[in-house]
Amino acid sequence: AQSVTQPDIHITVSEGASLELRCNYSYGATPYLFWYVQSPGQGLQLLLKYFSGDTLVQGIKGFEAEFKRSQSSFNLRKPSVHWSDAAEYFCAAASNTGKLIFGQGTTLQVKP
Amino acid sequence: ETGVTQTPRHLVMGMTNKKSLKCEQHLGHNAMYWYKQSAKKPLELMFVYNFKEQTENNSVPSRFSPECPNSSHLFLHLHTLQPEDSALYLCASSQELARNTDTQYFGPGTRLTVL
């Protein structure tokens, strides 16, 4: 069965430090992968998505993610974190019927 | 994301009440979704509609009843809920189901508390 795993439930980084959030997927065919962010009290906002082609994808707010088929991973990165990046981050994979399968989410806390 | 709106944003109800959640999308999409987001759990897909037809009911209890009168509106009717139904209910839309390259756009959610 298709699944998405985010190994880190909670991550704390200092403002200005680099960030990497991990995502692993389990899917037989070519996956379609997404990263969403959810600020407190808000819905989910799409950060970026990968369908095919260049394995390094750029998103909004300075985020990027790299698809690594050999590691079944789609990790999200940002070179320098801002306090406003504190939020919950969800990795998701699209099934062949278009439904999204979400990971458990990673809560990011940013220290001043 | 202002393309998908949800009302009310907050709802407190007793177990014997009947209430409805409303979702409206202004994106011209044809697929709409209800998700339940509980603390410490992954998002749970509840219902899916594609071109106004329900295509998925993910083993949701009958005390939750969806309605999709047109492609722009989606309702979730609630009755005799349980305290464990307290959660954030998110609505989303996408261009079409069965196109796994389509992005789902989410509303801000309705925070439901069942007393």
Short mmCIF file of N, CA and C in Angstrom, two decimals, chain A:
data_model
loop_
_atom_site.label_atom_id
_atom_site.label_comp_id
_atom_site.label_asym_id
_atom_site.label_seq_id
_atom_site.Cartn_x
_atom_site.Cartn_y
_atom_site.Cartn_z
N ALA A 1 0.85 -1.20 0.00
CA ALA A 1 0.00 0.00 0.00
C ALA A 1 0.88 1.24 0.00
N GLN A 2 0.38 2.28 -0.65
CA GLN A 2 1.13 3.52 -0.69
C GLN A 2 1.15 4.17 0.68
N SER A 3 2.29 4.71 1.06
CA SER A 3 2.38 5.37 2.36
C SER A 3 3.42 6.48 2.30
N VAL A 4 3.28 7.43 3.22
CA VAL A 4 4.22 8.54 3.37
C VAL A 4 4.61 8.62 4.83
N THR A 5 5.90 8.72 5.07
CA THR A 5 6.40 8.78 6.44
C THR A 5 7.24 10.03 6.64
N GLN A 6 6.93 10.75 7.69
CA GLN A 6 7.77 11.87 8.11
C GLN A 6 8.35 11.47 9.47
N PRO A 7 9.62 11.13 9.49
CA PRO A 7 10.20 10.54 10.71
C PRO A 7 10.27 11.49 11.90
N ASP A 8 10.32 12.78 11.64
CA ASP A 8 10.48 13.75 12.72
C ASP A 8 9.14 14.40 13.04
N ILE A 9 8.67 14.18 14.27
CA ILE A 9 7.40 14.77 14.69
C ILE A 9 7.58 16.26 14.97
N HIS A 10 8.74 16.59 15.56
CA HIS A 10 8.97 17.97 16.00
C HIS A 10 10.45 18.30 15.76
N ILE A 11 10.69 19.49 15.19
CA ILE A 11 12.06 19.97 14.96
C ILE A 11 12.15 21.40 15.43
N THR A 12 13.26 21.72 16.11
CA THR A 12 13.53 23.09 16.53
C THR A 12 14.85 23.54 15.91
N VAL A 13 14.81 24.69 15.26
CA VAL A 13 16.04 25.26 14.69
C VAL A 13 16.12 26.73 15.10
N SER A 14 17.31 27.25 15.08
CA SER A 14 17.51 28.67 15.37
C SER A 14 17.25 29.49 14.12
N GLU A 15 16.76 30.69 14.31
CA GLU A 15 16.52 31.58 13.18
C GLU A 15 17.84 31.82 12.45
N GLY A 16 17.78 31.70 11.14
CA GLY A 16 18.97 31.88 10.32
C GLY A 16 19.69 30.58 10.01
N ALA A 17 19.37 29.53 10.74
CA ALA A 17 20.00 28.24 10.48
C ALA A 17 19.32 27.56 9.30
N SER A 18 19.99 26.54 8.77
CA SER A 18 19.41 25.79 7.67
C SER A 18 18.43 24.76 8.20
N LEU A 19 17.56 24.32 7.31
CA LEU A 19 16.50 23.40 7.70
C LEU A 19 16.39 22.26 6.70
N GLU A 20 16.19 21.06 7.21
CA GLU A 20 15.84 19.94 6.34
C GLU A 20 14.78 19.11 7.03
N LEU A 21 13.65 18.94 6.37
CA LEU A 21 12.57 18.10 6.88
C LEU A 21 12.50 16.85 6.01
N ARG A 22 12.43 15.70 6.67
CA ARG A 22 12.53 14.44 5.95
C ARG A 22 11.16 13.89 5.56
N CYS A 23 11.13 13.24 4.42
CA CYS A 23 9.92 12.60 3.94
C CYS A 23 10.33 11.35 3.16
N ASN A 24 9.75 10.22 3.50
CA ASN A 24 9.97 8.99 2.76
C ASN A 24 8.63 8.47 2.27
N TYR A 25 8.64 7.92 1.09
CA TYR A 25 7.40 7.42 0.51
C TYR A 25 7.57 5.96 0.13
N SER A 26 6.45 5.31 0.03
CA SER A 26 6.43 3.93 -0.43
C SER A 26 5.39 3.85 -1.53
N TYR A 27 5.88 3.63 -2.75
CA TYR A 27 4.96 3.60 -3.88
C TYR A 27 5.64 2.91 -5.03
N GLY A 28 4.95 2.03 -5.72
CA GLY A 28 5.58 1.23 -6.75
C GLY A 28 5.94 2.00 -8.00
N ALA A 29 5.06 2.90 -8.40
CA ALA A 29 5.27 3.59 -9.67
C ALA A 29 5.89 4.95 -9.42
N THR A 30 5.96 5.77 -10.45
CA THR A 30 6.49 7.12 -10.28
C THR A 30 5.58 7.92 -9.38
N PRO A 31 6.11 8.41 -8.28
CA PRO A 31 5.25 9.14 -7.35
C PRO A 31 5.08 10.59 -7.76
N TYR A 32 3.96 11.13 -7.40
CA TYR A 32 3.74 12.57 -7.50
C TYR A 32 3.74 13.08 -6.06
N LEU A 33 4.64 13.98 -5.76
CA LEU A 33 4.93 14.34 -4.37
C LEU A 33 4.71 15.82 -4.13
N PHE A 34 4.26 16.13 -2.94
CA PHE A 34 3.90 17.49 -2.57
C PHE A 34 4.42 17.79 -1.16
N TRP A 35 4.70 19.04 -0.92
CA TRP A 35 4.90 19.56 0.43
C TRP A 35 3.90 20.69 0.65
N TYR A 36 3.20 20.59 1.79
CA TYR A 36 2.26 21.62 2.22
C TYR A 36 2.72 22.17 3.56
N VAL A 37 2.33 23.43 3.84
CA VAL A 37 2.59 24.04 5.14
C VAL A 37 1.27 24.50 5.73
N GLN A 38 1.15 24.33 7.04
CA GLN A 38 -0.06 24.75 7.75
C GLN A 38 0.33 25.62 8.93
N SER A 39 -0.03 26.90 8.85
CA SER A 39 0.19 27.80 9.98
C SER A 39 -0.95 27.60 10.97
N PRO A 40 -0.73 27.96 12.23
CA PRO A 40 -1.76 27.74 13.25
C PRO A 40 -3.10 28.35 12.85
N GLY A 41 -4.15 27.54 12.96
CA GLY A 41 -5.49 28.02 12.66
C GLY A 41 -5.80 28.17 11.19
N GLN A 42 -4.91 27.71 10.33
CA GLN A 42 -5.09 27.88 8.89
C GLN A 42 -5.19 26.54 8.19
N GLY A 43 -5.60 26.60 6.93
CA GLY A 43 -5.58 25.41 6.10
C GLY A 43 -4.20 25.15 5.56
N LEU A 44 -4.10 24.20 4.66
CA LEU A 44 -2.81 23.82 4.10
C LEU A 44 -2.52 24.65 2.85
N GLN A 45 -1.28 25.09 2.75
CA GLN A 45 -0.83 25.84 1.58
C GLN A 45 0.26 25.05 0.87
N LEU A 46 0.16 24.96 -0.44
CA LEU A 46 1.15 24.22 -1.21
C LEU A 46 2.46 24.99 -1.25
N LEU A 47 3.55 24.30 -0.89
CA LEU A 47 4.90 24.88 -1.00
C LEU A 47 5.53 24.54 -2.33
N LEU A 48 5.45 23.29 -2.72
CA LEU A 48 6.05 22.83 -3.97
C LEU A 48 5.55 21.44 -4.30
N LYS A 49 5.84 21.01 -5.53
CA LYS A 49 5.42 19.69 -5.96
C LYS A 49 6.41 19.13 -6.98
N TYR A 50 6.47 17.82 -7.04
CA TYR A 50 7.34 17.13 -8.00
C TYR A 50 6.51 16.13 -8.78
N PHE A 51 6.64 16.21 -10.10
CA PHE A 51 5.98 15.24 -10.95
C PHE A 51 7.00 14.45 -11.76
N SER A 52 7.92 15.17 -12.38
CA SER A 52 8.92 14.52 -13.22
C SER A 52 10.00 15.55 -13.53
N GLY A 53 11.04 15.10 -14.23
CA GLY A 53 12.06 16.04 -14.67
C GLY A 53 13.09 16.31 -13.60
N ASP A 54 13.52 17.55 -13.52
CA ASP A 54 14.56 17.95 -12.59
C ASP A 54 14.19 17.51 -11.18
N THR A 55 15.10 16.81 -10.52
CA THR A 55 14.77 16.25 -9.21
C THR A 55 14.86 17.27 -8.09
N LEU A 56 15.39 18.45 -8.38
CA LEU A 56 15.43 19.52 -7.40
C LEU A 56 14.36 20.53 -7.80
N VAL A 57 13.37 20.69 -6.95
CA VAL A 57 12.27 21.59 -7.28
C VAL A 57 12.27 22.78 -6.32
N GLN A 58 11.95 23.90 -6.88
CA GLN A 58 11.89 25.13 -6.10
C GLN A 58 10.45 25.45 -5.77
N GLY A 59 10.24 25.99 -4.59
CA GLY A 59 8.89 26.35 -4.19
C GLY A 59 8.80 27.79 -3.73
N ILE A 60 7.71 28.06 -3.06
CA ILE A 60 7.51 29.41 -2.55
C ILE A 60 8.25 29.58 -1.23
N LYS A 61 8.40 30.82 -0.81
CA LYS A 61 8.99 31.17 0.49
C LYS A 61 10.43 30.67 0.64
N GLY A 62 11.13 30.46 -0.47
CA GLY A 62 12.53 30.06 -0.39
C GLY A 62 12.77 28.58 -0.12
N PHE A 63 11.73 27.77 -0.19
CA PHE A 63 11.88 26.34 0.05
C PHE A 63 12.25 25.61 -1.24
N GLU A 64 12.93 24.48 -1.08
CA GLU A 64 13.22 23.58 -2.17
C GLU A 64 13.14 22.15 -1.65
N ALA A 65 12.98 21.22 -2.57
CA ALA A 65 12.95 19.81 -2.18
C ALA A 65 13.65 19.00 -3.25
N GLU A 66 14.25 17.91 -2.84
CA GLU A 66 14.98 17.06 -3.76
C GLU A 66 14.39 15.66 -3.75
N PHE A 67 14.04 15.19 -4.92
CA PHE A 67 13.52 13.83 -5.08
C PHE A 67 14.69 12.89 -5.30
N LYS A 68 14.78 11.85 -4.46
CA LYS A 68 15.83 10.84 -4.60
C LYS A 68 15.16 9.48 -4.67
N ARG A 69 15.07 8.97 -5.89
CA ARG A 69 14.38 7.69 -6.08
C ARG A 69 15.09 6.58 -5.34
N SER A 70 16.41 6.59 -5.33
CA SER A 70 17.16 5.49 -4.71
C SER A 70 16.91 5.41 -3.21
N GLN A 71 16.57 6.55 -2.62
CA GLN A 71 16.32 6.58 -1.18
C GLN A 71 14.83 6.70 -0.85
N SER A 72 14.00 6.73 -1.88
CA SER A 72 12.55 6.92 -1.69
C SER A 72 12.29 8.12 -0.79
N SER A 73 12.99 9.20 -1.09
CA SER A 73 12.86 10.37 -0.23
C SER A 73 12.52 11.62 -1.04
N PHE A 74 11.94 12.56 -0.33
CA PHE A 74 11.59 13.86 -0.93
C PHE A 74 11.71 14.88 0.20
N ASN A 75 12.94 15.21 0.55
CA ASN A 75 13.21 16.06 1.71
C ASN A 75 13.08 17.54 1.35
N LEU A 76 12.54 18.28 2.28
CA LEU A 76 12.33 19.72 2.12
C LEU A 76 13.47 20.47 2.78
N ARG A 77 13.97 21.51 2.11
CA ARG A 77 15.10 22.26 2.66
C ARG A 77 14.87 23.76 2.53
N LYS A 78 15.53 24.46 3.42
CA LYS A 78 15.58 25.92 3.32
C LYS A 78 16.92 26.36 3.89
N PRO A 79 17.66 27.21 3.18
CA PRO A 79 19.02 27.57 3.62
C PRO A 79 19.04 28.39 4.91
N SER A 80 18.04 29.24 5.10
CA SER A 80 18.05 30.13 6.25
C SER A 80 16.61 30.32 6.73
N VAL A 81 16.33 29.83 7.90
CA VAL A 81 14.95 29.82 8.40
C VAL A 81 14.61 31.16 9.04
N HIS A 82 13.39 31.59 8.81
CA HIS A 82 12.87 32.82 9.40
C HIS A 82 11.85 32.45 10.47
N TRP A 83 11.63 33.35 11.43
CA TRP A 83 10.69 33.03 12.51
C TRP A 83 9.30 32.72 11.96
N SER A 84 8.95 33.34 10.84
CA SER A 84 7.63 33.13 10.27
C SER A 84 7.46 31.74 9.65
N ASP A 85 8.54 30.98 9.56
CA ASP A 85 8.45 29.62 9.02
C ASP A 85 7.93 28.62 10.04
N ALA A 86 7.81 29.04 11.30
CA ALA A 86 7.27 28.14 12.31
C ALA A 86 5.86 27.74 11.93
N ALA A 87 5.65 26.43 11.79
CA ALA A 87 4.38 25.91 11.29
C ALA A 87 4.46 24.39 11.29
N GLU A 88 3.41 23.78 10.77
CA GLU A 88 3.45 22.34 10.58
C GLU A 88 3.58 22.04 9.09
N TYR A 89 4.41 21.09 8.78
CA TYR A 89 4.73 20.77 7.39
C TYR A 89 4.30 19.34 7.08
N PHE A 90 3.62 19.21 5.96
CA PHE A 90 3.10 17.91 5.55
C PHE A 90 3.65 17.53 4.18
N CYS A 91 4.16 16.31 4.12
CA CYS A 91 4.54 15.72 2.85
C CYS A 91 3.36 14.85 2.39
N ALA A 92 3.12 14.80 1.09
CA ALA A 92 2.01 14.01 0.58
C ALA A 92 2.38 13.40 -0.76
N ALA A 93 1.75 12.28 -1.04
CA ALA A 93 1.92 11.61 -2.34
C ALA A 93 0.55 11.41 -2.96
N ALA A 94 0.47 11.55 -4.26
CA ALA A 94 -0.80 11.37 -4.96
C ALA A 94 -0.89 9.96 -5.49
N SER A 95 -2.02 9.31 -5.19
CA SER A 95 -2.26 7.99 -5.74
C SER A 95 -2.65 8.11 -7.20
N ASN A 96 -2.75 6.99 -7.88
CA ASN A 96 -3.08 7.05 -9.29
C ASN A 96 -4.54 7.43 -9.53
N THR A 97 -5.32 7.53 -8.45
CA THR A 97 -6.69 8.04 -8.58
C THR A 97 -6.79 9.50 -8.19
N GLY A 98 -5.69 10.11 -7.90
CA GLY A 98 -5.68 11.53 -7.58
C GLY A 98 -5.82 11.85 -6.11
N LYS A 99 -6.03 10.85 -5.28
CA LYS A 99 -6.17 11.14 -3.85
C LYS A 99 -4.80 11.35 -3.22
N LEU A 100 -4.75 12.24 -2.25
CA LEU A 100 -3.49 12.52 -1.55
C LEU A 100 -3.37 11.64 -0.32
N ILE A 101 -2.17 11.12 -0.12
CA ILE A 101 -1.85 10.39 1.09
C ILE A 101 -0.81 11.23 1.84
N PHE A 102 -1.17 11.60 3.06
CA PHE A 102 -0.33 12.52 3.83
C PHE A 102 0.53 11.79 4.84
N GLY A 103 1.69 12.37 5.12
CA GLY A 103 2.48 11.95 6.26
C GLY A 103 1.87 12.53 7.53
N GLN A 104 2.50 12.18 8.64
CA GLN A 104 1.96 12.58 9.95
C GLN A 104 2.20 14.05 10.26
N GLY A 105 3.08 14.67 9.51
CA GLY A 105 3.39 16.07 9.75
C GLY A 105 4.59 16.26 10.65
N THR A 106 5.32 17.35 10.42
CA THR A 106 6.44 17.76 11.25
C THR A 106 6.20 19.17 11.72
N THR A 107 6.23 19.37 13.03
CA THR A 107 6.07 20.71 13.59
C THR A 107 7.42 21.38 13.70
N LEU A 108 7.54 22.53 13.10
CA LEU A 108 8.79 23.29 13.12
C LEU A 108 8.67 24.44 14.12
N GLN A 109 9.61 24.47 15.06
CA GLN A 109 9.71 25.59 15.99
C GLN A 109 10.99 26.34 15.67
N VAL A 110 10.93 27.67 15.66
CA VAL A 110 12.09 28.49 15.34
C VAL A 110 12.47 29.30 16.57
N LYS A 111 13.72 29.11 17.01
CA LYS A 111 14.22 29.85 18.18
C LYS A 111 14.80 31.18 17.73
N PRO A 112 14.56 32.25 18.49
CA PRO A 112 15.12 33.55 18.11
C PRO A 112 16.63 33.58 18.26
#
